[in-house]
Coordinates of C-alpha atoms and ligand atoms in Angstrom, one line a residue:
X1 CA -8.7 -3.5 -2.8
X2 CA -9.1 0.1 -3.8
X3 CA -11.1 -0.3 -7.0
X4 CA -13.8 -2.8 -6.5
X5 CA -14.8 -3.0 -10.2
X6 CA -14.1 -6.5 -11.5
X7 CA -13.9 -5.2 -15.1
X8 CA -11.3 -2.7 -14.1
X9 CA -9.2 -5.2 -12.2
X10 CA -9.2 -7.8 -15.0
X11 CA -8.4 -5.0 -17.4
X12 CA -5.5 -3.6 -15.5
X13 CA -4.0 -7.0 -14.8
X14 CA -4.3 -8.2 -18.4
X15 CA -2.9 -4.9 -19.6
X16 CA 0.0 -5.0 -17.2
X17 CA 0.8 -8.6 -18.1
X18 CA 0.7 -7.6 -21.8
X19 CA 3.1 -4.7 -21.3
X20 CA 5.4 -6.7 -19.1
X21 CA 5.6 -9.4 -21.9
X22 CA 6.6 -6.6 -24.3
X23 CA 9.5 -5.5 -22.0
X24 CA 10.7 -9.1 -21.4
X25 CA 10.6 -9.8 -25.2
X26 CA 12.4 -6.6 -26.0
X27 CA 15.0 -7.3 -23.4
X28 CA 15.6 -10.8 -24.6
X29 CA 15.7 -9.7 -28.2
X30 CA 18.3 -7.0 -27.6
X31 CA 20.4 -9.3 -25.4
X32 CA 20.5 -11.9 -28.1
X33 CA 21.1 -9.5 -30.9
X34 CA 24.0 -7.9 -29.1
X35 CA 25.7 -11.2 -28.2
X36 CA 25.2 -12.3 -31.8
X37 CA 26.9 -9.1 -33.1
X38 CA 29.7 -9.6 -30.6
X39 CA 30.3 -13.1 -31.8
X40 CA 30.4 -11.9 -35.4
X41 CA 33.0 -9.3 -34.5
X42 CA 35.2 -11.8 -32.7
X43 CA 35.0 -14.1 -35.7
X44 CA 36.1 -11.3 -37.9
X45 CA 39.0 -10.5 -35.6
X46 CA 40.0 -14.2 -35.6
X47 CA 40.0 -14.5 -39.4
X48 CA 42.1 -11.3 -39.6
X49 CA 44.5 -12.8 -37.1
X50 CA 45.3 -15.7 -39.5
X51 CA 46.9 -13.6 -42.2
X52 CA 48.4 -11.1 -39.7
X53 CA 50.2 -14.0 -38.1
X54 CA 52.0 -14.6 -41.4
X55 CA 53.2 -10.9 -41.6
X56 CA 54.5 -11.1 -38.1
X57 CA 56.4 -14.3 -38.5
X58 CA 58.0 -13.0 -41.7
X59 CA 59.1 -9.9 -39.7
X60 CA 57.0 -7.7 -42.1
X61 CA 56.1 -5.1 -39.5
X62 CA 56.1 -2.3 -42.1
X63 CA 53.3 -4.0 -44.0
X64 CA 51.4 -4.3 -40.7
X65 CA 51.9 -0.5 -40.1
X66 CA 50.5 0.3 -43.6
X67 CA 47.7 -2.2 -43.5
X68 CA 44.3 -0.6 -44.2
X69 CA 42.2 -1.7 -41.3
X70 CA 40.0 -0.1 -38.7
X71 CA 41.1 -2.6 -36.1
X72 CA 43.9 -2.0 -33.7
X73 CA 46.9 -4.4 -33.9
X74 CA 49.3 -4.8 -31.1
X75 CA 52.3 -7.1 -30.7
X76 CA 53.5 -8.1 -27.3
X77 CA 56.6 -10.0 -26.3
X78 CA 56.3 -13.0 -24.1
X79 CA 57.4 -10.9 -21.2
X80 CA 54.5 -8.5 -21.7
X81 CA 56.4 -5.5 -23.2
X82 CA 54.7 -4.1 -26.3
X83 CA 56.8 -3.8 -29.4
X84 CA 54.3 -2.8 -32.0
X85 CA 51.0 -0.9 -32.2
X86 CA 49.4 0.4 -35.4
X87 CA 47.5 3.2 -33.7
X88 CA 49.6 4.6 -30.9
X89 CA 53.3 4.8 -30.3
X90 CA 54.2 1.6 -28.6
X91 CA 57.1 3.1 -26.5
X92 CA 54.5 4.9 -24.4
X93 CA 52.5 1.8 -23.7
X94 CA 52.8 0.1 -20.4
X95 CA 53.7 -3.5 -19.9
X96 CA 50.8 -5.9 -20.8
X97 CA 51.9 -8.9 -18.9
X98 CA 48.9 -8.7 -16.6
X99 CA 46.2 -8.0 -19.2
X100 CA 43.6 -10.8 -19.2
X101 CA 43.7 -11.3 -23.0
X102 CA 47.5 -11.7 -22.9
X103 CA 47.3 -14.1 -20.0
X104 CA 44.5 -16.0 -21.7
X105 CA 46.4 -16.4 -24.9
X106 CA 49.6 -17.5 -23.2
X107 CA 47.5 -20.0 -21.3
X108 CA 45.1 -21.4 -23.9
X109 CA 46.6 -20.3 -27.2
X110 CA 43.7 -17.9 -28.0
X111 CA 41.5 -15.6 -25.9
X112 CA 38.5 -13.4 -26.4
X113 CA 37.9 -10.6 -23.9
X114 CA 35.6 -7.6 -23.9
X115 CA 35.9 -4.5 -21.7
X116 CA 33.7 -1.5 -21.3
X117 CA 35.1 2.0 -21.6
X118 CA 34.9 4.2 -18.5
X119 CA 31.8 6.0 -19.9
X120 CA 30.1 2.7 -20.6
X121 CA 29.1 4.0 -24.0
X122 CA 31.7 1.9 -25.8
X123 CA 33.0 -1.6 -25.5
X124 CA 36.4 -2.9 -26.7
X125 CA 36.7 -6.5 -28.0
X126 CA 40.1 -8.1 -27.8
X127 CA 41.2 -11.2 -29.7
X128 CA 44.6 -12.4 -28.6
X129 CA 46.6 -15.2 -30.1
X130 CA 49.9 -16.9 -29.0
X131 CA 52.2 -17.0 -32.0
X132 CA 54.7 -19.9 -32.7
X133 CA 57.6 -17.6 -31.7
X134 CA 56.1 -17.1 -28.2
X135 CA 54.9 -13.5 -28.9
X136 CA 51.2 -12.5 -28.5
X137 CA 49.3 -10.9 -31.4
X138 CA 46.3 -8.8 -30.2
X139 CA 43.6 -7.4 -32.5
X140 CA 40.9 -5.2 -31.1
X141 CA 38.0 -3.2 -32.2
X142 CA 35.3 -1.0 -30.6
X143 CA 31.7 -1.7 -30.5
X144 CA 28.9 0.6 -29.2
X145 CA 27.6 -0.7 -26.0
X146 CA 24.1 -2.3 -25.8
X147 CA 22.7 1.0 -24.3
X148 CA 23.9 3.0 -27.3
X149 CA 22.3 0.4 -29.5
X150 CA 19.0 0.7 -27.6
X151 CA 19.3 4.5 -27.7
X152 CA 19.9 4.4 -31.4
X153 CA 16.8 2.4 -31.9
X154 CA 14.7 4.3 -29.3
X155 CA 12.3 5.8 -31.9
X156 CA 11.4 2.4 -33.4
X157 CA 11.3 0.9 -29.9
X158 CA 8.9 3.7 -28.7
X159 CA 6.7 3.1 -31.7
X160 CA 6.6 -0.6 -31.0
X161 CA 5.9 0.2 -27.3
X162 CA 3.0 2.4 -28.3
X163 CA 1.6 -0.3 -30.6
X164 CA 2.1 -2.9 -27.9
X165 CA 0.3 -0.7 -25.3
X166 CA -2.6 -0.1 -27.7
X167 CA -2.9 -3.8 -28.5
X168 CA -2.6 -4.6 -24.8
X169 CA -5.2 -2.0 -23.9
X170 CA -7.7 -3.2 -26.6
X171 CA -7.3 -6.8 -25.8
X172 CA -7.4 -6.2 -22.0
X173 CA -10.6 -4.3 -22.4
X174 CA -12.1 -7.0 -24.6
X175 CA -11.1 -9.8 -22.3
X176 CA -12.4 -8.0 -19.2
X177 CA -15.7 -7.3 -20.8
X178 CA -16.0 -10.9 -22.0
X179 CA -15.2 -12.3 -18.6
X180 CA -17.6 -10.0 -16.8
X181 CA -20.5 -10.2 -19.2
X182 CA -21.8 -13.6 -18.0
X183 CA -21.8 -12.2 -14.5
X184 CA -23.9 -9.3 -15.4
X185 CA -26.3 -11.4 -17.3
X186 CA -27.2 -13.6 -14.4
X187 CA -31.0 -13.5 -13.9
X188 CA -31.3 -13.2 -10.1
X189 CA -35.0 -14.3 -10.3
X190 CA -34.0 -17.6 -12.0
X191 CA -30.2 -17.8 -11.3
X192 CA -30.0 -21.5 -12.2
X193 CA -31.4 -21.0 -15.6
X194 CA -28.5 -18.7 -16.5
X195 CA -25.4 -20.1 -18.1
X196 CA -22.8 -19.2 -15.5
X197 CA -19.3 -20.2 -14.6
X198 CA -18.8 -23.4 -12.8
X199 CA -17.2 -21.5 -9.9
X200 CA -20.4 -19.5 -9.5
X201 CA -22.7 -22.5 -9.3
X202 CA -22.8 -22.6 -5.5
X203 CA -23.6 -19.0 -5.5
X204 CA -26.5 -19.2 -7.9
X205 CA -27.7 -22.3 -6.1
X206 CA -27.8 -20.4 -2.9
X207 CA -29.8 -17.5 -4.5
X208 CA -32.2 -20.0 -6.0
X209 CA -32.7 -21.6 -2.6
X210 CA -33.3 -18.2 -1.0
X211 CA -35.7 -17.3 -3.7
X212 CA -37.6 -20.5 -3.1
X213 CA -37.7 -19.9 0.7
X214 CA -38.8 -16.3 0.1
X215 CA -41.6 -17.5 -2.1
X216 CA -42.6 -20.1 0.5
X217 CA -42.6 -17.5 3.2
X218 CA -44.8 -15.2 1.1
X219 CA -47.2 -18.1 0.5
X220 CA -47.4 -18.9 4.2
X221 CA -48.0 -15.2 5.0
X222 CA -50.7 -15.0 2.4
X223 CA -52.3 -18.1 3.8
X224 CA -52.1 -16.7 7.3
X225 CA -53.8 -13.4 6.2
X226 CA -56.6 -15.4 4.5
X227 CA -57.0 -17.5 7.7
X228 CA -57.1 -14.5 10.0
X229 CA -59.7 -12.8 7.8
X230 CA -61.8 -15.9 7.8
X231 CA -61.5 -16.5 11.5
X232 CA -62.6 -12.9 12.2
X233 CA -65.4 -13.0 9.7
X234 CA -67.1 -16.0 11.2
X235 CA -67.9 -14.5 14.7
X236 CA -68.6 -11.1 13.1
X237 CA -71.3 -12.8 10.9
X238 CA -73.0 -14.3 13.9
X239 CA -72.8 -11.1 15.8
X240 CA -74.4 -9.2 13.0
X241 CA -77.0 -11.9 12.6
X242 CA -78.0 -11.9 16.3
X243 CA -77.9 -8.1 16.5
X244 CA -80.1 -7.7 13.4
X245 CA -82.8 -9.8 15.0
X246 CA -82.5 -7.9 18.3
X247 CA -82.6 -4.6 16.5
X248 CA -86.1 -5.3 15.1
X249 CA -87.3 -5.4 18.7
X250 CA -90.2 -7.4 20.2
X251 CA -88.2 -10.5 20.9
X252 CA -89.0 -12.7 23.8
X253 CA -87.0 -11.7 26.9
X254 CA -85.5 -15.2 27.1
X255 CA -84.4 -15.2 23.5
X256 CA -83.0 -11.7 24.0
X257 CA -80.8 -13.0 26.8
X258 CA -79.7 -16.0 24.8
X259 CA -78.8 -13.8 21.8
X260 CA -77.0 -11.3 23.9
X261 CA -75.0 -14.1 25.4
X262 CA -74.2 -15.4 22.0
X263 CA -73.1 -11.9 20.9
X264 CA -71.0 -11.7 24.1
X265 CA -69.4 -15.1 23.5
X266 CA -68.5 -14.3 19.9
X267 CA -67.1 -11.0 20.8
X268 CA -65.0 -12.8 23.5
X269 CA -63.8 -15.2 20.9
X270 CA -62.7 -12.4 18.7
X271 CA -60.9 -10.8 21.6
X272 CA -59.0 -14.0 22.3
X273 CA -58.2 -14.4 18.6
X274 CA -56.9 -10.9 18.2
X275 CA -54.8 -11.2 21.4
X276 CA -53.3 -14.5 20.1
X277 CA -52.5 -12.8 16.8
X278 CA -50.8 -10.0 18.6
X279 CA -48.8 -12.4 20.7
X280 CA -47.7 -14.3 17.6
X281 CA -46.6 -11.2 15.8
X282 CA -44.7 -10.0 18.7
X283 CA -42.8 -13.3 18.8
X284 CA -42.3 -13.1 15.0
X285 CA -40.7 -9.7 15.2
X286 CA -37.5 -10.8 16.7
X287 CA -36.3 -7.2 16.6
X288 CA -38.4 -6.5 19.6
X289 CA -36.0 -7.6 22.4
X290 CA -38.0 -8.7 25.4
X291 CA -36.4 -8.6 28.8
X292 CA -35.2 -12.0 30.0
X293 CA -35.0 -12.7 33.7
X294 CA -34.4 -15.6 36.0
X295 CA -37.7 -17.6 36.3
X296 CA -38.9 -20.6 38.1
X297 CA -41.0 -22.8 35.8
X298 CA -42.6 -24.3 38.9
X299 CA -44.1 -21.1 40.1
X300 CA -45.4 -20.2 36.6
X301 CA -47.0 -23.7 36.4
X302 CA -48.6 -23.0 39.8
X303 CA -50.2 -19.7 38.5
X304 CA -51.4 -21.4 35.3
X305 CA -52.9 -24.3 37.3
X306 CA -54.8 -21.8 39.5
X307 CA -56.2 -20.0 36.5
X308 CA -57.2 -23.2 34.8
X309 CA -58.5 -25.1 37.9
X310 CA -62.1 -24.1 37.1
X311 CA -62.1 -25.6 33.7
X312 CA -60.3 -28.7 35.0
X313 CA -63.1 -29.1 37.5
X314 CA -65.8 -29.2 34.8
X315 CA -64.2 -32.5 33.6
X316 CA -63.3 -33.6 37.0
X317 CA -59.7 -33.7 36.1
X318 CA -56.8 -33.9 38.6
X319 CA -54.1 -31.4 38.0
X320 CA -50.7 -32.4 39.3
X321 CA -47.3 -30.8 39.5
X322 CA -44.0 -32.6 40.4
X323 CA -40.3 -32.2 40.1
X324 CA -37.7 -29.4 40.5
X325 CA -38.2 -25.7 40.6
X326 CA -36.8 -25.4 37.0
X327 CA -34.8 -22.2 37.0
X328 CA -34.4 -20.8 33.5
X329 CA -33.6 -17.4 32.0
X330 CA -36.6 -16.3 30.0
X331 CA -39.3 -13.8 29.2
X332 CA -42.0 -14.2 31.8
X333 CA -45.2 -13.5 29.8
X334 CA -43.9 -15.6 27.0
X335 CA -43.2 -18.6 29.2
X336 CA -46.5 -18.1 30.9
X337 CA -48.3 -18.2 27.6
X338 CA -46.5 -21.3 26.6
X339 CA -47.3 -23.3 29.7
X340 CA -50.9 -21.9 29.7
X341 CA -51.5 -23.2 26.2
X342 CA -50.0 -26.6 26.9
X343 CA -52.1 -27.1 30.1
X344 CA -55.1 -25.6 28.4
X345 CA -54.9 -28.2 25.6
X346 CA -54.2 -31.0 28.1
X347 CA -57.5 -30.0 29.8
X348 CA -59.5 -29.3 26.6
X349 CA -58.6 -32.5 24.9
X350 CA -58.9 -34.7 28.0
X351 CA -61.6 -37.2 29.0
X352 CA -63.9 -36.9 32.0
X353 CA -62.1 -38.0 35.3
X354 CA -58.7 -37.9 33.6
X355 CA -55.6 -36.2 34.8
X356 CA -53.0 -33.7 33.7
X357 CA -49.4 -34.2 35.0
X358 CA -46.8 -31.5 34.8
X359 CA -43.2 -32.5 35.5
X360 CA -40.1 -30.4 35.8
X361 CA -36.6 -31.9 35.7
X362 CA -33.3 -30.2 36.1
X363 CA -30.5 -32.2 34.4
X364 CA -27.0 -31.4 35.4
X365 CA -24.2 -31.1 33.0
X366 CA -23.9 -34.5 31.3
X367 CA -21.0 -35.6 29.1
X368 CA -20.0 -32.0 28.3
X369 CA -23.6 -31.0 27.4
X370 CA -25.1 -27.9 28.8
X371 CA -27.4 -28.1 31.8
X372 CA -31.0 -28.8 30.8
X373 CA -34.4 -28.0 32.3
X374 CA -37.1 -30.3 31.0
X375 CA -40.8 -29.4 31.2
X376 CA -43.4 -32.0 30.3
X377 CA -47.2 -31.7 30.2
X378 CA -49.0 -35.1 30.0
X379 CA -52.7 -35.8 29.7
X380 CA -54.9 -38.8 29.6
X381 CA -57.0 -37.4 26.7
X382 CA -57.9 -38.3 23.2
X383 CA -54.3 -38.3 21.8
X384 CA -53.0 -37.1 18.5
X385 CA -52.8 -39.2 15.3
X386 CA -49.1 -39.7 14.3
X387 CA -49.7 -38.0 10.9
X388 CA -50.9 -34.8 12.6
X389 CA -48.0 -34.4 15.0
X390 CA -46.2 -31.8 12.9
X391 CA -49.2 -30.0 11.6
X392 CA -50.8 -29.2 15.0
X393 CA -48.1 -26.5 15.3
X394 CA -49.2 -24.7 12.2
X395 CA -51.2 -21.5 12.6
X396 CA -55.0 -22.2 12.7
X397 CA -54.5 -25.9 12.3
X398 CA -57.0 -28.0 14.3
X399 CA -57.4 -31.7 14.0
X400 CA -61.1 -31.6 14.5
X401 CA -62.2 -28.1 13.5
X402 CA -65.8 -28.2 14.9
X403 CA -64.8 -29.8 18.1
X404 CA -62.0 -27.3 18.8
X405 CA -64.2 -24.4 17.7
X406 CA -66.9 -25.5 20.1
X407 CA -64.3 -25.4 22.8
X408 CA -63.4 -21.9 21.8
X409 CA -60.2 -22.8 20.1
X410 CA -58.6 -20.8 17.3
X411 CA -55.7 -23.2 16.5
X412 CA -53.1 -20.6 17.4
X413 CA -52.2 -22.0 20.8
X414 CA -49.5 -24.5 19.7
X415 CA -48.0 -22.0 17.2
X416 CA -47.5 -19.7 20.1
X417 CA -45.9 -22.5 22.1
X418 CA -43.6 -23.3 19.1
X419 CA -42.6 -19.7 18.7
X420 CA -42.1 -19.2 22.4
X421 CA -39.8 -22.2 22.7
X422 CA -37.9 -21.2 19.6
X423 CA -37.5 -17.7 21.2
X424 CA -35.9 -19.4 24.2
X425 CA -33.8 -21.8 22.0
X426 CA -35.7 -24.7 23.5
X427 CA -36.7 -27.8 21.6
X428 CA -40.1 -29.4 21.5
X429 CA -41.1 -33.0 21.5
X430 CA -44.5 -34.6 21.2
X431 CA -45.4 -38.2 22.1
X432 CA -48.9 -39.5 21.9
X433 CA -51.0 -42.6 21.8
X434 CA -54.5 -42.2 20.3
X435 CA -57.2 -42.6 22.9
X436 CA -54.7 -42.8 25.7
X437 CA -53.1 -39.3 25.9
X438 CA -50.3 -37.1 24.9
X439 CA -47.1 -35.6 26.3
X440 CA -45.6 -32.3 25.2
X441 CA -42.0 -31.9 26.3
X442 CA -40.0 -28.7 26.1
X443 CA -36.2 -28.9 26.7
X444 CA -34.5 -25.7 27.7
X445 CA -30.7 -25.5 27.6
X446 CA -29.2 -23.3 30.2
Ligands
ATP1 N1 -53.1 -32.4 24.4 C1 -53.7 -32.6 23.2 N2 -54.4 -33.7 23.0 C2 -55.0 -33.9 21.8 N3 -55.0 -33.1 20.8 C3 -54.4 -31.9 21.0 C4 -53.7 -31.6 22.2 N4 -53.1 -30.4 22.0 C5 -53.4 -29.9 20.8 N5 -54.2 -30.9 20.1 C6 -54.7 -30.7 18.8 O1 -53.9 -29.8 18.1 C7 -54.8 -28.7 17.6 C8 -54.0 -27.4 17.6 O2 -53.8 -27.0 19.0 P1 -53.8 -25.5 19.3 O3 -53.5 -25.4 20.8 O4 -52.8 -24.9 18.4 O5 -55.2 -25.0 18.9 P2 -56.6 -25.0 19.7 O6 -56.4 -25.7 21.0 O7 -57.5 -25.7 18.8 O8 -57.0 -23.6 19.8 P3 -56.4 -22.5 20.9 O9 -55.2 -23.1 21.6 O10 -55.9 -21.4 20.0 O11 -57.5 -22.1 21.7 C9 -56.0 -28.8 18.4 O12 -57.1 -28.3 17.7 C10 -56.1 -30.3 18.7 O13 -56.8 -30.9 17.6
MG2 MG1 -54.8 -24.8 22.4

């Protein structure tokens, strides 16, 4: 497709069809007209033959010779020899026994034959008739060939062609604009409100869906920004508050220590929050390709357990790890973060003397499926209400805000887990029973 303009393509096609129709019509018209003339001429020759036959049968050849006619009259014996011709001397004429009009007349009584001259500019029509005495009477006349006729009418034909081209051009331009106009008038912001062609409905529907998704994404983003600002503002307010009091001086050394600790804790919170936000945005920007490598889930779980053992101890929890080594292809810091957040939650939302069980299963190719590595983190904690199971993966979402906050949570942990598993094409599953515990399962396909 050289020219991509739809208007131009519709125009040129309509225009060509219009012009083609002109040529077809002209061709048919001339063909018919010409055949009609030819038939007329044959009819004239035939009616002339009727009274000529009388002259011949009466032996009145002199009358024939003097007859005022523009047609050529020839008389042929039944053996093909010519014995009369009103235009040339018949003695010089060759035997006509093999001429098709002669043979035709002998065979059927009458025959009509037409032949082109060598230059193709003229055509001779022959009407031959078998007489009662066995001779053949032939009358012929010349006719311009169809090409001469066309040539003769070339001026008028050209004029009609010009008119046809102009009409084709104007209507093609009108049609193309009329067809393209509804396309140009589609409102891309509200494509479904535009009155479009049936064939374009799937297209406009798709745009409408994309617009909706875009609006939704923008809404989520706006919400996220508002949440981030709010989460940052809360610790900053307390820090300013504590610092303001300390600034005035003269506070009791014990209170000074307490306030300083609070300032430190809040600053720590902010650091965690900012780090989480950075991790999430890194996972969001899929353009940043992170190096994937062969990893053992088991050894990462070990690292996490070691880091979190102290907090597990405060609740007297037992941390257990069982199963295979769980080899996957992944980004180490991202997988670490994912496991860390799952185990961290399993500890944070657990009960005193409970347990956290981590299980890794490698499942070999089953019924044509890909090999799987399944990681599950189970706890014996407070559990998650059924209605909250989707929402806990939303950014900043916490079931019990004050409780999570007192545990230092920002509500970003599970969003990081969700994004990390998505980044690795892994699927997530949550099962939970309120008051008994929860299990988070991540299924990697390898
Ligand atoms: N194992 C679990 N048992 C019970 N509730 C859980 C568990 N894991 C997560 N939740 C609930 O889901 C919410 C969201 O978890 P998420 O890890 O995203 O945030 P967080 O733990 O509050 O904060 P962060 O992980 O950022 O420190 C939690 O506040 C908690 O209410
Ligand atoms: Mg968490």
